mmCIF file of C-alpha atoms and ligand atoms in Angstrom:
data_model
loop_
_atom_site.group_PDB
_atom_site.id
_atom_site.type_symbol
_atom_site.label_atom_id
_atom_site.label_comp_id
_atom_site.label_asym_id
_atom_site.label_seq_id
_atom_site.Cartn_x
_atom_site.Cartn_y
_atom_site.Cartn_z
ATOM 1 C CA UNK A 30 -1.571 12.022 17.032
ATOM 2 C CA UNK A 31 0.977 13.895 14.644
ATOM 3 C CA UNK A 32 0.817 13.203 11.237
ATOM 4 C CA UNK A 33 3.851 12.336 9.000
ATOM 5 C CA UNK A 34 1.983 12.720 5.755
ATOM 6 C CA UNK A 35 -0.740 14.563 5.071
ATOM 7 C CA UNK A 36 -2.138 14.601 1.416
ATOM 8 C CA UNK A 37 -5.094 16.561 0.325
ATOM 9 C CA UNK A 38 -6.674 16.598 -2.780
ATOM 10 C CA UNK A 39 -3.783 16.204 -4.953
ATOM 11 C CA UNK A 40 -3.882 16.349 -8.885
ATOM 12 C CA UNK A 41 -0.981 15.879 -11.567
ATOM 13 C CA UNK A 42 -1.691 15.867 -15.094
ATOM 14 C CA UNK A 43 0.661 15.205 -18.007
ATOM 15 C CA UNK A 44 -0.568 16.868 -20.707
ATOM 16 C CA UNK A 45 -4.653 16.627 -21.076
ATOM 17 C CA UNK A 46 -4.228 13.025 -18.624
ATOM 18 C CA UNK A 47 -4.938 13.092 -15.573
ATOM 19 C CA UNK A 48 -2.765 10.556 -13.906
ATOM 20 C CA UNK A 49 -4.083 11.886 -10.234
ATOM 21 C CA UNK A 50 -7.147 13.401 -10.433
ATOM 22 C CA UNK A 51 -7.919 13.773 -6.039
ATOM 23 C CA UNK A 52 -5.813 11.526 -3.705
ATOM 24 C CA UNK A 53 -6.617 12.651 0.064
ATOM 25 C CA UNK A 54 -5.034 10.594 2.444
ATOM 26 C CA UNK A 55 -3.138 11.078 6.310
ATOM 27 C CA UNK A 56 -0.563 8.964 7.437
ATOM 28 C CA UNK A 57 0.620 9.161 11.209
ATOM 29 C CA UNK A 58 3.184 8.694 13.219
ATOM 30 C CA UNK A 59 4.916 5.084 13.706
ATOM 31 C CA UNK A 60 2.193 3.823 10.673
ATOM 32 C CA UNK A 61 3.642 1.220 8.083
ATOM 33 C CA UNK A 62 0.980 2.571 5.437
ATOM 34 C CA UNK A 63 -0.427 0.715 3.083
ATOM 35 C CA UNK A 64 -0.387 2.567 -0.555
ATOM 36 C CA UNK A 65 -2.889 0.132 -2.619
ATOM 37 C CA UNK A 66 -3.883 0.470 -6.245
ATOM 38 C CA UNK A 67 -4.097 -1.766 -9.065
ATOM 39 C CA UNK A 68 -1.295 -0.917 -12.321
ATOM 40 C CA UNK A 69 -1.497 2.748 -13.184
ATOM 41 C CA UNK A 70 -3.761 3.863 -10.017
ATOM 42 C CA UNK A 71 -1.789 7.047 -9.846
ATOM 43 C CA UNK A 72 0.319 5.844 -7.024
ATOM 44 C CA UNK A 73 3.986 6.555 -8.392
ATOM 45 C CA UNK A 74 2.776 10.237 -9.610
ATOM 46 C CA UNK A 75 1.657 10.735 -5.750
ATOM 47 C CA UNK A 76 4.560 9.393 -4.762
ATOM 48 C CA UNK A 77 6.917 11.583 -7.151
ATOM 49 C CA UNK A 78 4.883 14.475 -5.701
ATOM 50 C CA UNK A 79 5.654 13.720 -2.164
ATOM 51 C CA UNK A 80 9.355 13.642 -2.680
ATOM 52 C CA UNK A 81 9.209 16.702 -4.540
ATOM 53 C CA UNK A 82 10.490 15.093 -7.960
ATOM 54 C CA UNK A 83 7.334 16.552 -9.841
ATOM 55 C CA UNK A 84 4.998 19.527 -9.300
ATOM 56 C CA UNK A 85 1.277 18.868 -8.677
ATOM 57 C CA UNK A 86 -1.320 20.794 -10.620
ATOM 58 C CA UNK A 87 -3.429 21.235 -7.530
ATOM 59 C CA UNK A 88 -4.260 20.449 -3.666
ATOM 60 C CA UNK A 89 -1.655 20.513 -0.621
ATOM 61 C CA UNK A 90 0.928 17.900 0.289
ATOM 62 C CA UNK A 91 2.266 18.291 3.969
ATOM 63 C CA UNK A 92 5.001 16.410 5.728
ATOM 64 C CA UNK A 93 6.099 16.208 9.501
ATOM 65 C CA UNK A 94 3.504 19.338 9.888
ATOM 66 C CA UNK A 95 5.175 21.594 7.296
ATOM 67 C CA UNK A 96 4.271 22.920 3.852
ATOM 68 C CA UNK A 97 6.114 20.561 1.554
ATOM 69 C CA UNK A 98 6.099 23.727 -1.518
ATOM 70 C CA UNK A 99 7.560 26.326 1.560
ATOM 71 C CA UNK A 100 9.676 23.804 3.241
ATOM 72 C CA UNK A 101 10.872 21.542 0.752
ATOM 73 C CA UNK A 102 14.924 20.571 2.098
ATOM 74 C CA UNK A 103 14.240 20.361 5.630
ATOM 75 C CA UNK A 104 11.010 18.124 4.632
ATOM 76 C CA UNK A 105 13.478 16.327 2.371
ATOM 77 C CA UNK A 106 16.560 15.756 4.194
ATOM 78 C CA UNK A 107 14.096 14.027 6.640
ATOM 79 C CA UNK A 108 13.202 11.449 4.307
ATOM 80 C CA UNK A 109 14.467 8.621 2.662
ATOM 81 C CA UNK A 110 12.956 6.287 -0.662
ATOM 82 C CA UNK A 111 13.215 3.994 -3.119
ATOM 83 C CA UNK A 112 11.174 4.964 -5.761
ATOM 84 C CA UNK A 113 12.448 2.559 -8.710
ATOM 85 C CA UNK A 114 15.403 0.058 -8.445
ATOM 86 C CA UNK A 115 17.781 1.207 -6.641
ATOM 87 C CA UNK A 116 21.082 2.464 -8.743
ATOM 88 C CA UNK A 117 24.569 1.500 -7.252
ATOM 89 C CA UNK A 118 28.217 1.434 -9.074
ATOM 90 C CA UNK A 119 28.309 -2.307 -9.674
ATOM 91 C CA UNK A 120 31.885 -2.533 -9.478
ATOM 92 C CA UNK A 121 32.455 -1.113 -5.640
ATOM 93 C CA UNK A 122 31.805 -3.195 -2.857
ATOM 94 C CA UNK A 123 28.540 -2.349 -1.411
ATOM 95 C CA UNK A 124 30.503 -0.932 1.636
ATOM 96 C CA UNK A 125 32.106 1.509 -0.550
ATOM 97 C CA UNK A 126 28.733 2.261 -2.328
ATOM 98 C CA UNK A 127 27.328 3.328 1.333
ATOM 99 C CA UNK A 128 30.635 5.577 1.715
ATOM 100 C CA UNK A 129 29.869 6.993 -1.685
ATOM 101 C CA UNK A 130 26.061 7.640 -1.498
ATOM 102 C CA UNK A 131 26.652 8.590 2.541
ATOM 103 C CA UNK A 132 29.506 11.811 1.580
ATOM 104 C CA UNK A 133 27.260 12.837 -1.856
ATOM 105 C CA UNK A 134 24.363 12.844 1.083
ATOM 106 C CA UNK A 135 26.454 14.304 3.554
ATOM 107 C CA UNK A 136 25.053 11.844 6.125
ATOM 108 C CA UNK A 137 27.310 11.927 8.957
ATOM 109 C CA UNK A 138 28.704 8.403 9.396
ATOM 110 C CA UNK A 139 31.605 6.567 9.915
ATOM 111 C CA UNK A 140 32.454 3.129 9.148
ATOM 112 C CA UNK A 141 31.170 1.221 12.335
ATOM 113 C CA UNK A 142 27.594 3.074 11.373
ATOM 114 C CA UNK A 143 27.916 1.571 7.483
ATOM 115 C CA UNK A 144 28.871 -1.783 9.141
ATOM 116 C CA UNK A 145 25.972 -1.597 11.987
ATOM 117 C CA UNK A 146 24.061 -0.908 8.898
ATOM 118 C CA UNK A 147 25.056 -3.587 6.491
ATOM 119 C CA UNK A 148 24.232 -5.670 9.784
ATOM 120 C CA UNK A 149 20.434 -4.526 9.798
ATOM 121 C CA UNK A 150 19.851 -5.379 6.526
ATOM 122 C CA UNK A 151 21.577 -9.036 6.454
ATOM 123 C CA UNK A 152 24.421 -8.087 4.708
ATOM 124 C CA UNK A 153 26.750 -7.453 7.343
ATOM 125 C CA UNK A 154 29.118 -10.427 5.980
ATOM 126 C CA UNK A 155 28.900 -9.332 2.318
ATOM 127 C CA UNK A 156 30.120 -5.202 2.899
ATOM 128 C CA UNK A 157 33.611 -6.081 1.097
ATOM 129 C CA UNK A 158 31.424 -7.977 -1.855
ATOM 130 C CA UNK A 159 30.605 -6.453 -5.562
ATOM 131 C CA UNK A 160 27.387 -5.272 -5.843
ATOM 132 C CA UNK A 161 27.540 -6.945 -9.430
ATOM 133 C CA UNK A 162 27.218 -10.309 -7.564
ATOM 134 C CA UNK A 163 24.208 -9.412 -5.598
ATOM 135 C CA UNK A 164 20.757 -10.666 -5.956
ATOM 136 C CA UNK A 165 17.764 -8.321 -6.564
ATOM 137 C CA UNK A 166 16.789 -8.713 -3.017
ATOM 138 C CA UNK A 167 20.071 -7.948 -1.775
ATOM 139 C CA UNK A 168 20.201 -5.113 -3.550
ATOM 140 C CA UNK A 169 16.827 -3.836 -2.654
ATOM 141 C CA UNK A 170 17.557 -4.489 1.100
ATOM 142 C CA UNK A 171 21.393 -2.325 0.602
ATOM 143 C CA UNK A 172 18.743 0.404 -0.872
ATOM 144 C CA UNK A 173 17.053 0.311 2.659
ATOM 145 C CA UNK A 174 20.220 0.154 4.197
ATOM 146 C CA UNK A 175 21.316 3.662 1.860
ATOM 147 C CA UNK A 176 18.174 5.034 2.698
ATOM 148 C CA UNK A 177 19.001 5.051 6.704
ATOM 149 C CA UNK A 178 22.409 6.754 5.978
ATOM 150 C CA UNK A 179 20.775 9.957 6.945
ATOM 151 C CA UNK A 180 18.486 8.283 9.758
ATOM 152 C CA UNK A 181 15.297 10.037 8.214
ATOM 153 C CA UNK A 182 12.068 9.450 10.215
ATOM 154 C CA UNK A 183 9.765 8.981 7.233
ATOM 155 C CA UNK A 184 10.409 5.821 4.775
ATOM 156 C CA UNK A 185 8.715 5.778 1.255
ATOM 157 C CA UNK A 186 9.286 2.304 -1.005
ATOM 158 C CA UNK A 187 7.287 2.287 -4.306
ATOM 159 C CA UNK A 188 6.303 -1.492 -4.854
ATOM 160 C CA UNK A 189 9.712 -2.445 -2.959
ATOM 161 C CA UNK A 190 8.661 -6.357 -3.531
ATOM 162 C CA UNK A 191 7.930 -6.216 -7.016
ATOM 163 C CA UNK A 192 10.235 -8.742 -9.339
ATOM 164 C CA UNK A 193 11.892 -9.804 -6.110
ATOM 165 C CA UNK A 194 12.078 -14.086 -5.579
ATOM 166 C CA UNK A 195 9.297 -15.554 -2.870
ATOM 167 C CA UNK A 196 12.473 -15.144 -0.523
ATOM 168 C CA UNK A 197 13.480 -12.053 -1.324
ATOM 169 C CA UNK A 198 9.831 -11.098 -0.761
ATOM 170 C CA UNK A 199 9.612 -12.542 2.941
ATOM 171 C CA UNK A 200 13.076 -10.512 3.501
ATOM 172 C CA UNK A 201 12.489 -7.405 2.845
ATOM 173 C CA UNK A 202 8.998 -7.744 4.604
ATOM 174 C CA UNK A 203 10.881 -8.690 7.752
ATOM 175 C CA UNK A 204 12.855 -5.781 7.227
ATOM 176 C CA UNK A 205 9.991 -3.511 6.718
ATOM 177 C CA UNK A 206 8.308 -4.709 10.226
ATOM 178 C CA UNK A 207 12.195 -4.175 11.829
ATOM 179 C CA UNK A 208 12.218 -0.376 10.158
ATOM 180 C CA UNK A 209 9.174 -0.042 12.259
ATOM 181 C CA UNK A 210 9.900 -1.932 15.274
ATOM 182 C CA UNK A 211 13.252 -1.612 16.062
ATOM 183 C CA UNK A 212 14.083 1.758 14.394
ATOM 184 C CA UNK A 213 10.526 3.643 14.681
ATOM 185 C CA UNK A 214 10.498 4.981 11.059
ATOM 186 C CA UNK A 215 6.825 5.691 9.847
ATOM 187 C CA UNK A 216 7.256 3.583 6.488
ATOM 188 C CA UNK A 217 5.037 4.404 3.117
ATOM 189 C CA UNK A 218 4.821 1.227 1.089
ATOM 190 C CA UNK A 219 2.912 1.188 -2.042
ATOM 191 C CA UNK A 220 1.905 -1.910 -3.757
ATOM 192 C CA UNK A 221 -0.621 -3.603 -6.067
ATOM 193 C CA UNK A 222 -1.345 -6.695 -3.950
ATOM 194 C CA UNK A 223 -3.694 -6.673 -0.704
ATOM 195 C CA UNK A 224 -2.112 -9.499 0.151
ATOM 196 C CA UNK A 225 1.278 -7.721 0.822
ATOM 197 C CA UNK A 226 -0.540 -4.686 2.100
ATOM 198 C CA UNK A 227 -2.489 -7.088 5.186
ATOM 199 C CA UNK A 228 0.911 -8.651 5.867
ATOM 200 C CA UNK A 229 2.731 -5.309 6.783
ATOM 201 C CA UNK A 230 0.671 -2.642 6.961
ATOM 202 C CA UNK A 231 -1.525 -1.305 9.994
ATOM 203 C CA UNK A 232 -3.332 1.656 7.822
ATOM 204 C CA UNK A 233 -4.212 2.023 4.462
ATOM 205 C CA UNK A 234 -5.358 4.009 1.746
ATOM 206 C CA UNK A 235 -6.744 2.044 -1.693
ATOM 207 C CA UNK A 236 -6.730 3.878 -5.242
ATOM 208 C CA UNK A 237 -7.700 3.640 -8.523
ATOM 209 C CA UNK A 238 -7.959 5.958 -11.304
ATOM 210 C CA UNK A 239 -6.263 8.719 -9.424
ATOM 211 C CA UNK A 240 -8.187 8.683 -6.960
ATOM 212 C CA UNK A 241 -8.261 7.779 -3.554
ATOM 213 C CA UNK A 242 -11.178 6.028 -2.252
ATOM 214 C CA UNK A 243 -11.125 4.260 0.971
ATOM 215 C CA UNK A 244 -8.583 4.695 3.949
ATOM 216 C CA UNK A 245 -8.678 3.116 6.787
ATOM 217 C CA UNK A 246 -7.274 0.666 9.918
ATOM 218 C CA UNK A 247 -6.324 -2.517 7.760
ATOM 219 C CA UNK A 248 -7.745 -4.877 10.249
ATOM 220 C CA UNK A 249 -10.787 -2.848 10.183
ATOM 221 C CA UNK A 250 -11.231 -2.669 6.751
ATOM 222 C CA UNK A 251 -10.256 -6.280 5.897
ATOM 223 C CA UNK A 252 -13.168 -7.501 9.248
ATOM 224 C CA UNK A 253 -15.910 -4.848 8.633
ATOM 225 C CA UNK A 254 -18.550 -5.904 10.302
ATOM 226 C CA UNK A 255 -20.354 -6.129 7.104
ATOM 227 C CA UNK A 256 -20.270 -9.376 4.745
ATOM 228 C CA UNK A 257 -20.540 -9.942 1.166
ATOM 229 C CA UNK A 258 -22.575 -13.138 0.574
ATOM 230 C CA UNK A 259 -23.571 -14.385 -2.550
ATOM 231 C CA UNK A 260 -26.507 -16.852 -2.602
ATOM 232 C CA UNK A 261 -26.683 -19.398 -6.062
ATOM 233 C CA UNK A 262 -30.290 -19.338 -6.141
ATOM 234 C CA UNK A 263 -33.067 -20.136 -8.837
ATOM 235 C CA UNK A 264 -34.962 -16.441 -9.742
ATOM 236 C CA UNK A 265 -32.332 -14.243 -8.087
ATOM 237 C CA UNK A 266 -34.440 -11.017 -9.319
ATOM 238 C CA UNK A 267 -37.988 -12.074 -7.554
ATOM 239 C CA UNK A 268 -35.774 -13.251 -4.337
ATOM 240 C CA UNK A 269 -34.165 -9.834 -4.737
ATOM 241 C CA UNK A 270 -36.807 -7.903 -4.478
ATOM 242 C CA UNK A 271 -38.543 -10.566 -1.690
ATOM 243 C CA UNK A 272 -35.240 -10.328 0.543
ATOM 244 C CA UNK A 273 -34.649 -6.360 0.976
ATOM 245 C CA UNK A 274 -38.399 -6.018 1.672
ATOM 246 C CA UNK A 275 -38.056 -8.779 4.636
ATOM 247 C CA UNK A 276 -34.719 -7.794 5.745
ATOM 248 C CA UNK A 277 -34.843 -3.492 4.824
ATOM 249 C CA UNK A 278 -31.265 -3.393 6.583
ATOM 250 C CA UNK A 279 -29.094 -5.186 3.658
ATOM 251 C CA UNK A 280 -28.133 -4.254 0.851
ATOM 252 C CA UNK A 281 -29.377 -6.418 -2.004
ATOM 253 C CA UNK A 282 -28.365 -6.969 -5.562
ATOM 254 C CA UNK A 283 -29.008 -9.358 -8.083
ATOM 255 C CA UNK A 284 -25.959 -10.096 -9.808
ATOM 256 C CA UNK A 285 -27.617 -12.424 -12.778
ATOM 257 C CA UNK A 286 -30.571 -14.768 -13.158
ATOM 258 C CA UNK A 287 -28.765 -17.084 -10.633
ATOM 259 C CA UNK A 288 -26.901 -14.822 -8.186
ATOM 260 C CA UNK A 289 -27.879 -12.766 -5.885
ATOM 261 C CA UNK A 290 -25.369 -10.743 -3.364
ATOM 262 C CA UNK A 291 -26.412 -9.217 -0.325
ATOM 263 C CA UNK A 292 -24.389 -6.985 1.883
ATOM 264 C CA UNK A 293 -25.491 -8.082 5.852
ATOM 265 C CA UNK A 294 -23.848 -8.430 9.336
ATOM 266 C CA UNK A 295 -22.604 -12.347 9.425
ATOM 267 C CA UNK A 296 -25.731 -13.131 11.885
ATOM 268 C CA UNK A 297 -28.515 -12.441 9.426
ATOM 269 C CA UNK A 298 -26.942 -14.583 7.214
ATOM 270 C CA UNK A 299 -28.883 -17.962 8.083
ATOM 271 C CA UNK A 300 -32.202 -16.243 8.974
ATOM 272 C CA UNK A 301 -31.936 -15.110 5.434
ATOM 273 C CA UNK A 302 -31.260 -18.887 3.619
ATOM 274 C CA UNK A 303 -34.245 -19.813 6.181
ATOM 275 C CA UNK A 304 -36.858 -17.044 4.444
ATOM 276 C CA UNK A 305 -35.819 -17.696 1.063
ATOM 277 C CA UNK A 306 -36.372 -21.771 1.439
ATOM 278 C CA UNK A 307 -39.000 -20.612 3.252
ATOM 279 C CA UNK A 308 -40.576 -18.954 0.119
ATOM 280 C CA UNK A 309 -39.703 -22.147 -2.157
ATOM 281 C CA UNK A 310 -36.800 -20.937 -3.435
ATOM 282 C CA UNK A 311 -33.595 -23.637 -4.250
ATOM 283 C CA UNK A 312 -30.642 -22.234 -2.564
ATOM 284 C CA UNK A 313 -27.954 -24.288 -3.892
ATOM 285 C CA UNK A 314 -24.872 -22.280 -2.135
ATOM 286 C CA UNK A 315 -23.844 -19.444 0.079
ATOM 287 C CA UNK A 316 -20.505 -17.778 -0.256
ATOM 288 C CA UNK A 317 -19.446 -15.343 1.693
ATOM 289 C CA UNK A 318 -16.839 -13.001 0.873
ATOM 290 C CA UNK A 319 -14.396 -10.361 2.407
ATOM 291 C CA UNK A 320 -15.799 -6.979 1.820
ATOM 292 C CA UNK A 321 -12.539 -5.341 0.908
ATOM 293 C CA UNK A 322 -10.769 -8.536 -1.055
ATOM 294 C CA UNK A 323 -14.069 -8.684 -3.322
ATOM 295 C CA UNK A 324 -14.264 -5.110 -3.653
ATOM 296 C CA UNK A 325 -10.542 -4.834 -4.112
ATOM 297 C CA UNK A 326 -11.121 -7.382 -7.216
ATOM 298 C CA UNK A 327 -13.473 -5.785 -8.584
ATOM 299 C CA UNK A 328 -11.359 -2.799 -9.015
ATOM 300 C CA UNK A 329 -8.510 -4.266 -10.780
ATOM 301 C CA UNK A 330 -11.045 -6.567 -13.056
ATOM 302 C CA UNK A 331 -12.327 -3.042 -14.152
HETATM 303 P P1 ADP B 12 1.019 3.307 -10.568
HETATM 304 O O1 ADP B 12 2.263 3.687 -9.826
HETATM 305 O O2 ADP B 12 -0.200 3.229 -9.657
HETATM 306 O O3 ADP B 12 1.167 2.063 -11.385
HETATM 307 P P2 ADP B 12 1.564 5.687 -12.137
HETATM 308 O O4 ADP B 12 1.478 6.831 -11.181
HETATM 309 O O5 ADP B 12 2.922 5.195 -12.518
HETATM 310 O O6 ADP B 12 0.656 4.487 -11.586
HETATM 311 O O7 ADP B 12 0.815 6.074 -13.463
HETATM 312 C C1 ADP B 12 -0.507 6.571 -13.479
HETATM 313 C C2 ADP B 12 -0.869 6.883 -14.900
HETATM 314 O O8 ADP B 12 -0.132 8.027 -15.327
HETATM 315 C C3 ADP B 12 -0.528 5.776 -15.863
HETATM 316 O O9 ADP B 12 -1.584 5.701 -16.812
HETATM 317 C C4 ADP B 12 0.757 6.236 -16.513
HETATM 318 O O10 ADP B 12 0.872 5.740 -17.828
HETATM 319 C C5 ADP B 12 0.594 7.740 -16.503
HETATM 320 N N1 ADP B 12 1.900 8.445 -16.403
HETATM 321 C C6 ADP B 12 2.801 8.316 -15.409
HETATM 322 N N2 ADP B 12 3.876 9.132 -15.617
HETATM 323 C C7 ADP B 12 3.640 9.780 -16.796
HETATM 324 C C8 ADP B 12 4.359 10.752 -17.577
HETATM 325 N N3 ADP B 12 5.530 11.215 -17.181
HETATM 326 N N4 ADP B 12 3.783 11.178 -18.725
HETATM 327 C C9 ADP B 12 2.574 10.708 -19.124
HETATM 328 N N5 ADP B 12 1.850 9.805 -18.448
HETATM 329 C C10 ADP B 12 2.362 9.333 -17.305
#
């Protein structure tokens, strides 16, 4: 399948930091991808790269199959973003912002396009309005709507959710899943939240520290076949040690004196409990836990 994005170990320092140190990642085709980091995971540097705003110090960044460095305004007149809020003249309708923003752009429109678009984004009744009056969610969603004035196949939106209301949030999701579905843009949507990630996304790539370290089908990566369990146990160390010598296939850890976690398929799960009461030892609970949510945690409590 063609790839939209493809990122390969990319690096961007500012000064002697290293804000991305090697972020590798391929997005494809149709993909809402999921951009995941915790606060400061490198995420707007990569994306500042990928639109060209800021140089990278090292590796490639190609998009729609072309050198982004050689090709840089074809690659870019093919895209559209929001990388912070977006900016509009307050005092102009948001009709007349689209007009603006669509002859700066040179995106070839007329007004029935502006009001079709308006329309998409749920503000076809509020075109003749003030953008002063408008919520942060409706001015995030006439963003999307100036970001189709040049009908660019690729969408990027840095944390496009972030400060909006719990409605604002479930709007421009919708609109995110429409941008896909009814409009077949390939969207790039970074955030710090999993949960917003599993809700929209179909692939995804998670980072931290600058650098990228898992990418993958969300649904695959969010049901590995592999669990986290933690067992609350008396002597967690002995049972350690007792457990991956009866069961060499898991991965086993004691966590403390009380807790011990042990990477299995689900169906080991109660053979396990059975040894270990077995061998006299007080299980007093079993959690299990999603691989990627726990690991995902245990990132950001770093
Ligand atoms: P994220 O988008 O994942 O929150 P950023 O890419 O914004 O992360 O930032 C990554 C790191 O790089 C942060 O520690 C940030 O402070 C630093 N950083 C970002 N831009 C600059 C800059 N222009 N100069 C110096 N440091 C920067």
């Amino acid at each position: 399948m063609e790839s939209t994005i493809e990122v390969r170990n990319l690096a961007k320092r500012f000064g002697n930091f290293e804000a991305v140190k090697d972020v590798s990642f391929t997005v494809r085709k149709g993909d809402v991808f999921g951009f995941l980091g915790p606060n400061g995971a490198g995420k707007s540097t990569t994306i500042r790269c990928l639109l060209s705003l800021i140089r990278p110090n090292a590796g490639s960044i190609r998009l729609f199959g072309k050198d982004l460095q050689k090709e840089r305004s074809a690659i870019l007149s093919n895209v559209g973003s929001i990388i912070e809020k977006p900016d509009f003249y307050k005092y102009m309708s948001a009709r007349k912002n689209l007009e603006v923003f669509a002859r700066i752009s040179g995106a070839d429109v007329d007004a029935s396009d502006i009001q079709k678009m308006l329309e998409f984004v749920g503000l076809g009744d509020r075109g003749a309005h003030k953008v002063s009056g408008f919520s942060h969610g409706m001015k995030q969603r006439l963003g999307i709507a100036q970001t189709l004035l040049h009908d660019p196949d690729l969408i990027v939106l840095d944390e496009p959710t972030t400060g909006l209301d719990p409605q604002g949030i479930v709007e421009v999701r919708n609109l995110i899943l429409r941008l896909k579905n009814e409009q077949h843009k390939t969207i790039l949507l970074s955030s710090h939240q999993l949960s917003e990630i599993e809700l929209i996304a179909n692939r995804m790539v998670i980072i931290n520290k600058g650098t990228s370290i898992i990418e993958g089908e969300v649904a695959e990566l969010l049901n590995s076949g592999e669990l986290i369990v933690v067992f609350t146990l008396d002597d967690a160390r002995r049972a350690a040690d007792l457990v991956q010598e009866a069961f060499p296939q898991t991965k086993v850890k004691a966590l403390s004196d009380g807790e011990l976690e042990i990477i299995t398929s689900g169906i080991e799960v109660p053979r396990i409990n059975a040894y270990l009461t077995q061998q006299a030892f007080l299980v007093h609970a079993i959690e299990p836990k999603r691989k990627l949510e726990d690991y995902f945690m245990k990132i950001i409590a770093q």
